Amino acid sequence: MSDLTKTPVTVITGFLGAGKTTLIRHLMLNPQGKRLAVLVNEFGTMGVDGEILKSCADANCPAENIMELSNGCICCTVADDFIPTLERLMAMPVKPDHILIETSGLALPKPLLKAFDWPAIRSRITVDGVIALADAEAVAAGRFAPDEAAVQAQREADDSLDHETPLSEVFEDQIACADIVLLSKADLAGDAGLAAARAVIEAEAPRKLPILPLTDGVIDPRVILGLGAAAEDDLAARPSHHDGADDHEHDDFDSVVIELAEIADPADLAARIERLAREQNILRVKGHVAVAGKPMRLLVQAVGERVRHQYDRPWGASPRASRLVVIAEHDDIDEAAIRAVLAA
């Protein structure tokens, strides 16, 4: 007898650097007896998040169950990339019990949900829930938009301007599509920051949503897995700025990969990345760097001026190649200027 039970999929969305990969690592370590699979969508050509997750692979989520899409936003490559990848996961000798999808920080989740209506997968897969992560400290400070005061002034000066900035639209669409919102980095935000972030999200949400604090990606998996939302059948309750549009573009954002020589001082590199955020409006930097005299590679993760770095694993037989992915709004990407700061 064939198994007619649909495989549940949890879509994990959120703005750049909100902590999606950290949450998935926690779920991989606490699978609740389930065999997991993970699909990671990177913005840019170098898969940092997928490599981080593969380093955590085990019997519950083996490396072959962790797949990457790096050819563009997941919601723009449905037919060419997304559906075939899901079909490969479902065709594995041991089918996963639950699939986690980490979207790019720039992805709009609703077009992705529409993809689950495709005949090739609708009968076999259901969207168990959409989890939106929001950086509590950043949201409390209004950093999900480039400069809200400037945007408001421009809107007031021009009556014909009635759209939000790209960052605001991404943020609002992610919240509107969610079943649960997790306020990440709660320890950095503090009680006042959490309250402010919660107020922002409650104001944006089209319906009442559970909003939960999160630190270091740790949460009881039972809270966010097994929701049974069947989100693909509930699209009308998840409004989007792009409703009615046949497609959308991400020309507002761009990325560049910067290759570096070995560095001597991680703190100096962190200071340079902070300078990029401050002077060139860089949103996100992530990658691996070789440090002179150190056998382990340095993992670098930056959101705006907040830079974190740690040694994650030995280089081993891998080339000691230092590469950083730099992401910003399209007009702020100046490869020569970025390279001048990082490689000086």
C-alpha positions as MATLAB code, in Angstrom:
seq = 'MSDLTKTPVTVITGFLGAGKTTLIRHLMLNPQGKRLAVLVNEFGTMGVDGEILKSCADANCPAENIMELSNGCICCTVADDFIPTLERLMAMPVKPDHILIETSGLALPKPLLKAFDWPAIRSRITVDGVIALADAEAVAAGRFAPDEAAVQAQREADDSLDHETPLSEVFEDQIACADIVLLSKADLAGDAGLAAARAVIEAEAPRKLPILPLTDGVIDPRVILGLGAAAEDDLAARPSHHDGADDHEHDDFDSVVIELAEIADPADLAARIERLAREQNILRVKGHVAVAGKPMRLLVQAVGERVRHQYDRPWGASPRASRLVVIAEHDDIDEAAIRAVLAA';
ca = [
       0.000    0.000    0.000;
       1.382    3.414   -0.921;
       1.892    6.070    1.760;
      -0.537    8.929    1.132;
       0.762   11.036    4.052;
       2.203   14.322    2.874;
       5.726   15.240    3.946;
       5.644   18.448    6.020;
       7.811   21.404    5.046;
       8.687   24.294    7.343;
       9.674   27.519    5.569;
      12.104   29.591    7.636;
      12.267   33.170    6.447;
      13.619   36.397    7.848;
      15.693   39.399    7.015;
      19.442   39.263    6.429;
      21.343   37.967    9.442;
      18.269   37.292   11.565;
      19.587   33.886   12.639;
      17.902   31.425   10.283;
      20.946   29.154    9.958;
      21.496   29.140   13.728;
      17.874   28.062   14.258;
      18.183   25.261   11.713;
      21.377   24.010   13.376;
      19.445   23.801   16.653;
      16.641   21.856   14.961;
      19.179   19.482   13.403;
      20.618   18.795   16.863;
      17.128   18.265   18.309;
      15.198   16.416   15.575;
      12.573   14.858   17.899;
      13.203   11.446   16.356;
      12.629   12.675   12.811;
      14.863   12.320    9.773;
      15.318   15.851    8.479;
      16.286   17.367    5.158;
      17.345   20.967    4.604;
      17.098   23.124    1.499;
      19.156   26.332    1.667;
      18.704   29.262   -0.706;
      21.689   31.620   -0.808;
      21.710   35.114   -2.285;
      24.893   35.328   -4.331;
      27.066   32.609   -5.767;
      28.927   31.284   -2.728;
      27.066   28.990   -0.319;
      28.220   29.853    3.196;
      25.073   28.849    5.088;
      24.858   25.465    3.366;
      28.457   24.711    4.243;
      27.837   25.648    7.872;
      24.870   23.275    8.037;
      26.709   20.434    6.320;
      29.343   20.633    9.058;
      26.536   19.699   11.489;
      25.262   16.728    9.477;
      24.581   13.495   11.350;
      22.427   10.377   11.070;
      19.248   12.406   11.602;
      20.156   14.827    8.821;
      22.967   13.383    6.662;
      25.004   15.597    4.337;
      23.189   14.289    1.265;
      19.935   15.623    2.761;
      21.293   19.181    2.793;
      20.884   20.813   -0.606;
      21.627   24.342   -1.801;
      20.053   26.636   -4.364;
      22.482   29.402   -5.252;
      21.286   30.400   -8.708;
      18.939   33.109   -7.519;
      16.089   33.784   -5.157;
      14.101   30.609   -4.444;
      10.827   32.314   -5.387;
      12.195   33.218   -8.841;
      13.609   29.809   -9.831;
      10.662   27.553   -9.031;
      10.515   25.512  -12.230;
      14.237   25.369  -12.977;
      15.654   24.757   -9.525;
      13.225   24.481   -6.641;
      10.773   21.813   -7.833;
      13.506   19.476   -9.200;
      15.437   19.771   -5.925;
      12.371   18.874   -3.864;
      11.733   15.930   -6.169;
      15.296   14.699   -5.617;
      14.774   14.862   -1.864;
      11.521   12.923   -2.126;
      13.134   10.286   -4.356;
      15.870    9.409   -1.845;
      16.014    5.767   -0.674;
      15.034    6.940    2.822;
      12.499    9.752    2.471;
      12.849   12.604    4.974;
      10.192   12.948    7.658;
      10.362   16.739    7.627;
      11.949   19.275    5.269;
      13.308   22.633    6.432;
      13.657   25.395    3.840;
      15.903   28.351    4.656;
      15.021   31.152    2.280;
      17.366   33.914    1.279;
      17.045   37.001    3.451;
      15.799   38.772    0.318;
      13.150   36.215   -0.622;
       9.447   36.973   -0.573;
       7.791   33.908    0.975;
       4.364   34.054   -0.694;
       5.551   33.248   -4.244;
       7.345   30.265   -2.719;
       4.134   29.072   -1.057;
       2.385   29.281   -4.425;
       4.926   26.810   -5.784;
       3.543   24.123   -3.480;
       0.404   24.129   -5.596;
       2.340   22.631   -8.492;
       0.867   19.223   -9.435;
       4.305   17.595   -9.249;
       4.516   18.091   -5.510;
       1.095   19.118   -4.155;
      -0.014   15.542   -3.535;
       3.190   14.683   -1.661;
       4.199   17.795    0.296;
       2.440   20.310    2.542;
       3.698   23.535    4.127;
       3.524   22.732    7.836;
       4.228   26.365    8.712;
       6.107   29.565    7.934;
       8.495   30.791   10.627;
       9.714   34.396   10.327;
      12.793   35.459   12.241;
      13.300   39.127   13.034;
      16.430   40.556   14.632;
      14.902   42.097   17.769;
      17.608   44.709   18.261;
      17.551   45.798   14.621;
      13.765   45.937   14.375;
      13.532   47.922   17.592;
      15.965   50.423   16.057;
      14.036   50.530   12.749;
      16.938   49.121   10.732;
      14.747   46.955    8.512;
      14.506   50.088    6.347;
      17.558   51.993    5.061;
      16.487   55.380    6.480;
      12.879   55.663    7.539;
      13.058   59.392    8.210;
      14.391   60.094    4.721;
      11.755   57.828    3.167;
       8.977   59.583    5.065;
      10.279   63.019    4.064;
      10.412   61.972    0.433;
       6.885   60.576    0.548;
       5.574   63.778    2.107;
       7.294   65.856   -0.595;
       5.949   63.768   -3.480;
       2.265   62.804   -3.426;
       2.804   60.314   -6.251;
       5.109   58.183   -4.098;
       3.037   55.524   -2.385;
       5.340   52.518   -2.091;
       7.617   51.412    0.702;
      11.366   51.049    0.343;
      12.533   47.583   -0.767;
      13.739   46.585    2.696;
      10.427   47.517    4.278;
       8.508   45.520    1.691;
      10.610   42.429    2.274;
      10.164   42.729    6.033;
       6.416   43.304    5.815;
       5.851   40.437    3.374;
       7.783   38.033    5.608;
       5.754   39.008    8.675;
       2.459   38.864    6.752;
       3.190   35.332    5.568;
       4.253   33.928    8.940;
       2.513   31.560   11.313;
       4.984   32.353   14.120;
       7.482   35.215   14.483;
      10.691   34.631   16.445;
      12.505   37.689   17.813;
      16.112   36.578   17.532;
      19.101   37.839   19.506;
      16.749   38.593   22.393;
      19.692   38.730   24.794;
      21.157   41.696   22.896;
      17.853   43.558   22.651;
      16.922   43.397   26.336;
      13.391   43.785   27.672;
      12.912   47.288   26.262;
      14.172   46.275   22.819;
      11.951   43.192   22.764;
       8.928   45.277   23.669;
       9.715   47.810   20.939;
      10.287   45.094   18.324;
       7.094   43.321   19.325;
       5.139   46.563   18.897;
       6.569   47.056   15.384;
       5.670   43.520   14.328;
       2.184   43.653   15.850;
       1.574   46.846   13.886;
       2.684   45.194   10.626;
       1.033   41.793   11.073;
      -2.301   41.353    9.230;
      -3.541   39.065   12.007;
      -2.590   38.175   15.571;
       0.580   36.072   15.579;
       2.586   34.320   18.291;
       5.741   36.417   18.794;
       8.431   34.631   20.791;
      11.927   35.691   21.932;
      14.887   33.618   20.743;
      18.539   33.541   21.773;
      21.213   31.530   19.911;
      18.525   29.725   17.910;
      17.314   27.737   20.921;
      13.614   26.930   21.074;
      11.596   23.774   21.767;
      11.114   22.250   18.275;
       7.583   21.265   19.253;
       6.668   24.948   19.269;
       7.519   25.557   15.606;
       7.321   22.106   13.966;
       4.088   20.171   13.518;
       1.886   23.257   13.108;
      -0.219   21.636   10.388;
      -0.867   25.040    8.828;
      -1.236   23.778    5.221;
      -0.107   27.271    4.238;
      -0.418   26.498    0.536;
      -4.217   26.412    1.067;
      -4.268   29.590    3.152;
      -2.735   32.154    0.810;
      -5.576   34.661    1.061;
      -4.793   35.185    4.753;
      -1.167   36.012    3.911;
      -1.229   39.332    2.010;
       1.766   40.558    0.033;
       2.869   43.803   -1.584;
       3.191   41.744   -4.769;
      -0.296   40.230   -4.838;
      -1.598   40.340   -8.373;
       1.847   40.554   -9.930;
       2.967   37.757  -12.203;
       6.506   37.914  -10.913;
       8.926   40.161   -9.102;
      12.532   41.213   -9.350;
      15.348   41.585   -6.850;
      17.249   44.214   -8.785;
      17.115   46.336   -5.634;
      19.831   44.108   -4.135;
      23.163   42.840   -5.337;
      26.121   40.864   -4.023;
      29.820   40.535   -4.737;
      32.396   37.956   -3.640;
      35.654   39.445   -2.381;
      38.758   37.222   -2.254;
      41.381   38.144    0.320;
      44.904   37.128    1.182;
      45.578   35.620    4.605;
      44.950   38.135    7.358;
      46.931   38.664   10.550;
      44.322   40.246   12.815;
      40.607   39.253   12.879;
      39.786   42.360   14.935;
      41.207   44.577   12.191;
      39.064   42.790    9.583;
      35.989   43.261   11.804;
      36.742   46.979   12.019;
      36.956   47.165    8.209;
      33.591   45.435    7.869;
      32.069   47.871   10.369;
      33.446   50.676    8.213;
      31.750   49.198    5.133;
      28.403   49.219    6.906;
      28.919   52.751    8.171;
      30.327   54.354    5.017;
      28.916   52.249    2.158;
      25.591   51.030    3.598;
      26.589   47.369    3.340;
      23.844   45.168    4.801;
      25.520   41.794    5.185;
      28.961   40.182    5.019;
      29.601   36.466    5.462;
      32.260   33.951    4.556;
      35.464   32.209    5.627;
      38.912   33.721    6.058;
      42.402   32.277    6.512;
      44.325   33.714    9.465;
      48.121   33.532    9.365;
      49.462   30.857   11.695;
      46.022   29.407   12.457;
      45.099   25.903   11.223;
      41.354   26.604   11.533;
      39.297   28.777    9.232;
      37.637   31.917   10.554;
      33.882   32.114   10.038;
      32.765   35.733    9.614;
      29.120   36.826    9.950;
      28.150   40.498    9.913;
      24.827   42.318    9.951;
      25.396   46.022    9.468;
      28.007   47.160   11.984;
      27.551   44.072   14.161;
      30.373   41.678   13.290;
      30.885   38.214   14.751;
      33.758   35.871   13.985;
      34.868   32.488   15.291;
      37.054   29.577   14.233;
      34.705   26.835   13.050;
      36.846   23.966   11.746;
      40.317   23.082   10.440;
      41.062   23.822    6.797;
      42.322   20.272    6.384;
      42.855   19.440    2.730;
      40.712   22.389    1.598;
      42.538   25.344    0.024;
      43.142   28.185    2.500;
      41.002   30.518    0.414;
      39.541   33.644    2.004;
      36.223   34.684    0.449;
      33.564   37.045    1.747;
      30.097   37.565    0.276;
      29.042   41.216    0.542;
      25.339   42.078    0.107;
      23.715   45.505   -0.167;
      21.111   47.397   -2.100;
      22.051   47.568   -5.763;
      23.192   51.188   -5.820;
      25.466   50.644   -2.806;
      27.514   47.836   -4.393;
      30.809   49.312   -5.611;
      33.145   46.348   -5.904;
      36.294   48.439   -6.185;
      35.403   50.535   -3.148;
      34.477   47.460   -1.111;
      37.682   45.690   -2.108;
      39.720   48.799   -1.214;
      38.390   48.728    2.353;
      38.647   44.971    2.927;
      42.009   44.357    1.259;
      43.833   47.532    2.295;
];
